[in-house]
Short mmCIF file of C-alpha atoms in Angstrom, two decimals:
data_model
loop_
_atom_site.label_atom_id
_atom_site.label_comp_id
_atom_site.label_asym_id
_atom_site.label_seq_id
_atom_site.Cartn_x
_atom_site.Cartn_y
_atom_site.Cartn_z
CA UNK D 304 0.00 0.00 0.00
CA UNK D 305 3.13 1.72 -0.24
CA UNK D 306 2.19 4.45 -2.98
CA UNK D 307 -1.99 3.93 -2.98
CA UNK D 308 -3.77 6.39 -1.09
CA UNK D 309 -6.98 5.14 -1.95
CA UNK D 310 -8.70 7.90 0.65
CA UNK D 311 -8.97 10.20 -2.27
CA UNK D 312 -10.75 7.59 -4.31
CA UNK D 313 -14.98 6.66 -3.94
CA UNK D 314 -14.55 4.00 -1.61
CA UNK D 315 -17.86 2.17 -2.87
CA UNK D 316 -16.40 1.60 -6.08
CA UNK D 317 -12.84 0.74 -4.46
CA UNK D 318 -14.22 -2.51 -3.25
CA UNK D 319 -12.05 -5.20 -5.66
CA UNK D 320 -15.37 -6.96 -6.18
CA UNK D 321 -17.40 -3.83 -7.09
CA UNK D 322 -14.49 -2.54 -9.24
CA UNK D 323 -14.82 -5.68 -11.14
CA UNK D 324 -18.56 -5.19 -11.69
CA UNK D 325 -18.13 -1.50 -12.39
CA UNK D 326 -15.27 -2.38 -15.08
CA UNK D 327 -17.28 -4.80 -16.60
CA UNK D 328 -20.59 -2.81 -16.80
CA UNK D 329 -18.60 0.10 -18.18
CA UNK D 330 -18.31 -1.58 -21.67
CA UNK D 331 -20.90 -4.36 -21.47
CA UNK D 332 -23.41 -1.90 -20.65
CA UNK D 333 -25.93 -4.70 -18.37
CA UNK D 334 -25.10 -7.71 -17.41
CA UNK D 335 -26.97 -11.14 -16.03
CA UNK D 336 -26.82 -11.65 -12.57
CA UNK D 337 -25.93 -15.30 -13.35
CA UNK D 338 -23.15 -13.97 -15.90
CA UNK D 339 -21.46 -11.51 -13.07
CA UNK D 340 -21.44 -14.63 -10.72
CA UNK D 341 -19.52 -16.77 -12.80
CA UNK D 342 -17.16 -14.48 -14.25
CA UNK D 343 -16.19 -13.10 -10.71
CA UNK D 344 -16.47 -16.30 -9.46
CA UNK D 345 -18.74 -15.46 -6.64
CA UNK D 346 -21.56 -16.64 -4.37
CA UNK D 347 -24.96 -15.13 -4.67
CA UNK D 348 -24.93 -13.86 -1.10
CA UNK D 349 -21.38 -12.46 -1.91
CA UNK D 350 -22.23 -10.67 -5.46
CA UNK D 351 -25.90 -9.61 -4.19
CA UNK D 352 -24.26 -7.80 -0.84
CA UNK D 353 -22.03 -5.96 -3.30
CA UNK D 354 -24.75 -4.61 -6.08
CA UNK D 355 -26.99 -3.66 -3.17
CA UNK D 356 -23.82 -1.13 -2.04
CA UNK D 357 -23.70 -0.06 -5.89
CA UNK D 358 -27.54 0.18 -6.36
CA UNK D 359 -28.17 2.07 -3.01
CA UNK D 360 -25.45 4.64 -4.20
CA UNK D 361 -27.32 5.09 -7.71
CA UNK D 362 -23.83 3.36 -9.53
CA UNK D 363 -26.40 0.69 -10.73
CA UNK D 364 -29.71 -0.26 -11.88
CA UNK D 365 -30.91 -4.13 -10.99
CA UNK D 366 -34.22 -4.69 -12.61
CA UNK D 367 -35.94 -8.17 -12.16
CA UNK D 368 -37.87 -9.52 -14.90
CA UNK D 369 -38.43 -12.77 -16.89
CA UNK D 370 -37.51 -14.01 -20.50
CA UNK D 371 -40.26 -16.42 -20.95
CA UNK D 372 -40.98 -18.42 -17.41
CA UNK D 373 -37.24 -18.41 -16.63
CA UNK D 374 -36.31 -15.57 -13.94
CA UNK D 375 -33.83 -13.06 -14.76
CA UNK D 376 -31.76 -10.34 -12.92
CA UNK D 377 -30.40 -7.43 -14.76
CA UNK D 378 -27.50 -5.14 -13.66
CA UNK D 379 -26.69 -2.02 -15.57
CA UNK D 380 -24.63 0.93 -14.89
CA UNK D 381 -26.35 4.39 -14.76
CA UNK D 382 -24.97 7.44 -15.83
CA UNK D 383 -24.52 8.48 -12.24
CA UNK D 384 -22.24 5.33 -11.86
CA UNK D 385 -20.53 6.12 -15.18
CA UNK D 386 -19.51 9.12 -13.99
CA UNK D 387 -18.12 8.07 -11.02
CA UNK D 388 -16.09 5.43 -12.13
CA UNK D 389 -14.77 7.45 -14.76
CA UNK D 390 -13.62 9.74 -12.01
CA UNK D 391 -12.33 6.73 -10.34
CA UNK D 392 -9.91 5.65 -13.19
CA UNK D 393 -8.87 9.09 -13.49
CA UNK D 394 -7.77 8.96 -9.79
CA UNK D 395 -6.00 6.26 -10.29
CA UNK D 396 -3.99 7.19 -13.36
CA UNK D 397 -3.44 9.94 -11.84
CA UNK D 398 -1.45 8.07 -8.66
CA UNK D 399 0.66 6.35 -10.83
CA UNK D 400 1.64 9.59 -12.64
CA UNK D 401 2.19 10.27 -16.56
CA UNK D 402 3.39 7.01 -17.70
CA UNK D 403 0.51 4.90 -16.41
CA UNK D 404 -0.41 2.31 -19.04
CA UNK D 405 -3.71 3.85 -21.05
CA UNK B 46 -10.18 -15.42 -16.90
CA UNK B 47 -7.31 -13.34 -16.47
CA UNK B 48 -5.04 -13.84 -13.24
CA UNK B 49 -6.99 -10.39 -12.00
CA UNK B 50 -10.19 -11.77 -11.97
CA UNK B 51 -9.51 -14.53 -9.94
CA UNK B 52 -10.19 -14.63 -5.96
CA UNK B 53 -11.56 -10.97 -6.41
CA UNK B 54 -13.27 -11.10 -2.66
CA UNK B 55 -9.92 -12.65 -0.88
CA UNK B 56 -7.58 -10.47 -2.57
CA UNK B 57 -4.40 -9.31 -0.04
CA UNK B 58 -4.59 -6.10 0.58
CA UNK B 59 -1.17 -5.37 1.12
CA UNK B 60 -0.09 -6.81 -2.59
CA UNK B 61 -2.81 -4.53 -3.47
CA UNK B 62 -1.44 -0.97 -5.70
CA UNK B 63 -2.32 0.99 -8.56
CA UNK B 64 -1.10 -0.38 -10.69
CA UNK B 65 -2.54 -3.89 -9.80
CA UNK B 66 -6.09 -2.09 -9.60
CA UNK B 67 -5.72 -0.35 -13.47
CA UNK B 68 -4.94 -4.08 -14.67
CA UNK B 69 -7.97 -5.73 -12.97
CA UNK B 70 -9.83 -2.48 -14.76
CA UNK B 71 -8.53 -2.94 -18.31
CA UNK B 72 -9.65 -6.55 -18.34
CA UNK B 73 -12.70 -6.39 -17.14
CA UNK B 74 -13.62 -3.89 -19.51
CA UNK B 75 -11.94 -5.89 -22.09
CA UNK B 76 -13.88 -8.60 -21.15
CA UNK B 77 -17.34 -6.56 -20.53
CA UNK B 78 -16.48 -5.27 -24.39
CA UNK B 79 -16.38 -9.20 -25.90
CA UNK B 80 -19.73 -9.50 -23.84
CA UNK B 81 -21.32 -6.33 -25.65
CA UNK B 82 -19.59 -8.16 -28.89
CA UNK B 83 -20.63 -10.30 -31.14
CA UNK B 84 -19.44 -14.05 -32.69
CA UNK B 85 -19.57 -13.01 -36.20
CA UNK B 86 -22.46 -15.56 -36.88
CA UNK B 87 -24.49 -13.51 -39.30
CA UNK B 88 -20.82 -12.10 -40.92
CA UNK B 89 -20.56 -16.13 -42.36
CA UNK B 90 -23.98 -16.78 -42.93
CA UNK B 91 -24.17 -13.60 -45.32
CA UNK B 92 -20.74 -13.06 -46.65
CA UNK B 93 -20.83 -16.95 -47.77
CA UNK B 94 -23.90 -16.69 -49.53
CA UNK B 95 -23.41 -13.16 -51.18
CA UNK B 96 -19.95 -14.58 -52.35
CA UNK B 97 -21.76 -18.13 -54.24
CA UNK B 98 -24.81 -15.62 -54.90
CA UNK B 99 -22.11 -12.76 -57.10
CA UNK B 100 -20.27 -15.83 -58.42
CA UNK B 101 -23.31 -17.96 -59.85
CA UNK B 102 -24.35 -14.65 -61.04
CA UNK B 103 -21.45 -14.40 -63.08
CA UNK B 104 -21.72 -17.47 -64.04
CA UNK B 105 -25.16 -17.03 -65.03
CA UNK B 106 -24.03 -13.89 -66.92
CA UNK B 107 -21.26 -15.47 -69.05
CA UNK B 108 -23.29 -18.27 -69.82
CA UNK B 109 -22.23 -21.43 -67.66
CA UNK B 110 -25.30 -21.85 -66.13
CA UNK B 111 -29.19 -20.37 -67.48
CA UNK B 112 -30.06 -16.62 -66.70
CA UNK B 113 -31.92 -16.14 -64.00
CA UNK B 114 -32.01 -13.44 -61.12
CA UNK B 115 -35.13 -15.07 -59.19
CA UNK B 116 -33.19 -18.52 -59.57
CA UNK B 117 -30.10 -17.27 -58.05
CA UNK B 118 -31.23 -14.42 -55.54
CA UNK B 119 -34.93 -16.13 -54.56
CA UNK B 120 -33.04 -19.17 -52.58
CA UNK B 121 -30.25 -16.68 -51.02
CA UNK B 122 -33.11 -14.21 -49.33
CA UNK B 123 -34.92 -17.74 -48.54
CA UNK B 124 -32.32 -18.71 -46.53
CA UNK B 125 -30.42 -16.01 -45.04
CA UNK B 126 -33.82 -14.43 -43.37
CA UNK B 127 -34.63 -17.95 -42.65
CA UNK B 128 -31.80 -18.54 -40.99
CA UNK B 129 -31.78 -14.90 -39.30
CA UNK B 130 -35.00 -15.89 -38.36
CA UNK B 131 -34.21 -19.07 -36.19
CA UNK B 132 -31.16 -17.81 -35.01
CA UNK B 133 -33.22 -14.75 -33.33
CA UNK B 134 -35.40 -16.49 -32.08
CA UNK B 135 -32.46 -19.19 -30.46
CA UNK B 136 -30.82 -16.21 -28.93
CA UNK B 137 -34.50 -15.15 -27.53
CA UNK B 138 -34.46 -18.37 -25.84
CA UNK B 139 -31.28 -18.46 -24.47
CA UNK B 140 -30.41 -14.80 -23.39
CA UNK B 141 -31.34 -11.31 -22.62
CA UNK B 142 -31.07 -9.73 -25.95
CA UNK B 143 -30.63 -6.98 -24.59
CA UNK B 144 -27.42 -5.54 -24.65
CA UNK B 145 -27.60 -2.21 -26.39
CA UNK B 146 -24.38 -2.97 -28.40
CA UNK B 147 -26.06 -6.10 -29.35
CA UNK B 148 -29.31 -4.14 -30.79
CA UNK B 149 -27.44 -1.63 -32.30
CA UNK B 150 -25.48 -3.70 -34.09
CA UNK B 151 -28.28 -6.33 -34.83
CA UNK B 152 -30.53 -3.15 -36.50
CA UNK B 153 -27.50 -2.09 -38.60
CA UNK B 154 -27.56 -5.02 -40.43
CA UNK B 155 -31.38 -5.85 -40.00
CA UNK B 156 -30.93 -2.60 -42.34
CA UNK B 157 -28.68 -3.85 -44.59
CA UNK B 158 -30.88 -7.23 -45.04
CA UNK B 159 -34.39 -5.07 -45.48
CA UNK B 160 -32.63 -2.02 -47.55
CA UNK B 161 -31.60 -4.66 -50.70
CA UNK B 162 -34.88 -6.74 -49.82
CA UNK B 163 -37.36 -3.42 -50.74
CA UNK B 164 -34.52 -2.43 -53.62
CA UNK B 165 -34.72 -6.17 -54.73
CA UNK B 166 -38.59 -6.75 -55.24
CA UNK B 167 -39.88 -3.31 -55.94
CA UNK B 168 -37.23 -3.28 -58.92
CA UNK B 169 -38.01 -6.70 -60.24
CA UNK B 170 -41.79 -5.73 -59.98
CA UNK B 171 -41.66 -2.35 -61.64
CA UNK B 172 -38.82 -4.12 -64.48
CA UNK B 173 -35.85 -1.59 -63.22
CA UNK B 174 -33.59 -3.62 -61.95
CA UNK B 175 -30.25 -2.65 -62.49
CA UNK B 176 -27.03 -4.73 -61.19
CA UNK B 177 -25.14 -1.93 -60.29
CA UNK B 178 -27.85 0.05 -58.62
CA UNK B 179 -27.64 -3.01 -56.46
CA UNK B 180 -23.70 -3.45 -55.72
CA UNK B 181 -24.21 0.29 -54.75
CA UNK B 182 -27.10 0.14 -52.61
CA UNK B 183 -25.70 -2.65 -50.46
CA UNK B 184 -21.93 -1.10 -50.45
CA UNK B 185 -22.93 1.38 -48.91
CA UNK B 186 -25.22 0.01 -46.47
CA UNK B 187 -22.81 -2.64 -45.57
CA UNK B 188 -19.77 -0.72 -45.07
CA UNK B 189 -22.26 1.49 -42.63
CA UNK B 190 -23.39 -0.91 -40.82
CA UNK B 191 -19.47 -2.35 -40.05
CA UNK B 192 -19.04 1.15 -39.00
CA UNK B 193 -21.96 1.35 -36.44
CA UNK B 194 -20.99 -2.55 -35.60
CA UNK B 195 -17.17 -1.13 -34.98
CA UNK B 196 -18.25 1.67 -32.78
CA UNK B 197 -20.58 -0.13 -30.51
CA UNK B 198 -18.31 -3.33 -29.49
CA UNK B 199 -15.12 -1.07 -29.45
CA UNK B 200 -13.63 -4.44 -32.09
CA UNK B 201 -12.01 -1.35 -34.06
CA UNK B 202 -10.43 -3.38 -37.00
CA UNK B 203 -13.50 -3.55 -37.75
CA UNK B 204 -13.60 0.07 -39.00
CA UNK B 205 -10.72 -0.87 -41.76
CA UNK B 206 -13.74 -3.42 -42.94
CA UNK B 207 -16.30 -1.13 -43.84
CA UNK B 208 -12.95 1.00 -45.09
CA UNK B 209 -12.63 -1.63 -47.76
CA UNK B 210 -16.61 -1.06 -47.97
CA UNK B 211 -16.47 2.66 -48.56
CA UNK B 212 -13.67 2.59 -51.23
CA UNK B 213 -15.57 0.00 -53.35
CA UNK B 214 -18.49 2.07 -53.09
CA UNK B 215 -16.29 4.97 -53.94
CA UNK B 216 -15.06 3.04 -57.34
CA UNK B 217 -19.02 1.17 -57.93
CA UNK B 218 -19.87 5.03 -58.09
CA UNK B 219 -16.87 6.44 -59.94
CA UNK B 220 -16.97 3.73 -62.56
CA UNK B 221 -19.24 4.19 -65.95
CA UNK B 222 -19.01 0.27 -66.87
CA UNK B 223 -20.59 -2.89 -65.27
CA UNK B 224 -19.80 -5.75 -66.35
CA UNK B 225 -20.02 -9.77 -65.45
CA UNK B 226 -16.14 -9.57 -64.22
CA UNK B 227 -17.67 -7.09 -61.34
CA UNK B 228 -19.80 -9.34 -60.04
CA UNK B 229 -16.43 -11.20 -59.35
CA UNK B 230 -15.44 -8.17 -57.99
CA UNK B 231 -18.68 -8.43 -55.18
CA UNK B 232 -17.91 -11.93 -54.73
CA UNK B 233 -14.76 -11.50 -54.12
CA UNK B 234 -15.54 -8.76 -51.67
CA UNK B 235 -18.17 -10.80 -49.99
CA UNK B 236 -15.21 -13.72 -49.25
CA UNK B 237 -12.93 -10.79 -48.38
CA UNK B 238 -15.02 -7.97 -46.34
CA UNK B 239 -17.62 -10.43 -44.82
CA UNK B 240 -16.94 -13.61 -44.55
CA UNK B 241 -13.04 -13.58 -43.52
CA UNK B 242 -14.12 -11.18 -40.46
CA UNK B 243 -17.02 -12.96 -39.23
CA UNK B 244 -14.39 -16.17 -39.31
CA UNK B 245 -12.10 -13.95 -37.47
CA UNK B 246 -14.55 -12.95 -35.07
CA UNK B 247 -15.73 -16.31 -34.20
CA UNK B 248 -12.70 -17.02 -33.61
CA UNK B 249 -12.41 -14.21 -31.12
CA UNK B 250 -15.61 -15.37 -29.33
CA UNK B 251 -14.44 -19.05 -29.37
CA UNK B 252 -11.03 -17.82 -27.61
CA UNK B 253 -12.92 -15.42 -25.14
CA UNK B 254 -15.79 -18.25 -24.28
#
């Protein structure tokens, strides 16, 4: 933790696991619950405890729903969340100074 | 699954930095972008049969084989929307659908597909159809809708595609003759600007799945 002051960063998004899910929604747009859990490799207690942080801060929307009879969860980022993680990355570019990777 | 990606909850703080954090970031959002992508699918299904569609046109043209638009185009629109059709309504079944990369990029080229269709039988019903009116019409459309397809799922070779797309529009339109050896020309670009990058792109799904 040598140089990584992450005090100056939102600490709801610093969370590995919700930097993960903010990452991923940034490009993907939504998600499937199911397809977060696998690709993090997390329980549904573990990845449900973490979008409730996001969706209680406005970084995410979770809208339940079905495709046919089957049950489906969708996560996608809001433009509040956007935002923020954009200020995020920026934050942390900025801590590794002008020759951090792109 | 990248090394980042893995044991995201137990992760040691202490080995935790920067620079660790910026790498979990860029694959995950390399990996959220393949999601928002696409398998290149509808790339084979079309570019294969526009390329045998051009070529037995040719072929038709030069004499190898009777003259026949209906004969050659009829069973191409047949199956293409028919197998659009059943692949929609696969992907209804087994996903969401609704990734807004995936419908912008699945309306670009539902465009494409109903552009040429209402060119197609309007012309052949009112007796004006004209080859090159055709190569021009779906140049153009195609080469747009790589553009729209490059932008959405950030795959930006994709953008040299329609490229290739735009300058063979640029010639279609610059050039006062049309004959059979440029429907060799659109076969050939149908092998080369449709069907090699949905191959590539499957194979790009195949590596990421």
């Amino acid at each position: 933790m040598s140089d990584y002051d992450y005090r100056v960063l939102d600490e709801v998004i610093h969370s590995r696991v919700r930097l993960a899910i903010m990452s991923y929604l940034s490009t993907a747009r939504e998600a499937e619950f199911t397809e977060l859990r696998t690709r993090l490799k997390l329980s549904d207690g573990n990845l449900s405890t973490h979008l409730k942080k996001l969706e209680d801060t406005g970084y995410v929307a979770v809208n339940k729903g079905f495709v046919g009879r089957k049950p489906q969860t969708l996560v996608s980022i809001t433009d509040a969340g956007e935002t923020a993680f954009k200020t995020y990355v920026e934050g942390l570019a900025a801590m590794l100074g002008p020759g951090a990777p792109n | 699954m990248t090394d980042h990606q893995k044991d995201l909850d137990g992760a040691d703080m202490a080995d935790r930095t920067a620079a660790t954090d910026l790498a979990l970031i860029r694959s995950m959002m390399e990996a959220g972008r393949r999601r928002a992508g696409i398998d290149g699918t509808h790339f084979v299904l079309w570019g294969a049969l526009l390329m045998l569609a051009f070529f037995a046109q040719y072929m038709s043209v030069v004499g190898y084989i009777p003259e026949t638009i209906i004969g050659i185009w009829g069973p191409v629109t047949v199956i293409g929307w028919g197998a659009e059709f059943w692949m929609a309504h696969r992907e209804r079944r087994q996903g969401p659908g609704r990734n807004i990369a995936l419908i912008a990029y699945s309306t670009s080229w539902a465009s494409v597909g109903l552009g040429v269709l209402i060119y197609f039988v309007i012309s052949l019903a009112a007796g004006t159809f004209d080859g090159r009116t055709t190569s021009i019409l779906a140049s153009g459309l195609i080469g747009a809708a790589f553009f729209v397809t490059a932008r959405v799922t950030g795959v930006n070779w994709l953008l040299y595609v329609a490229l290739g797309w735009g300058l063979l529009l640029t010639y279609l339109a610059h050039t006062t003759v049309y004959d059979a050896e440029m429907l060799l020309v659109m076969a050939g670009a149908s092998a080369l600007l449709i069907l090699l990058p949905g191959q590539l792109m499957k194979r790009l799904a195949a590596d990421e799945a």
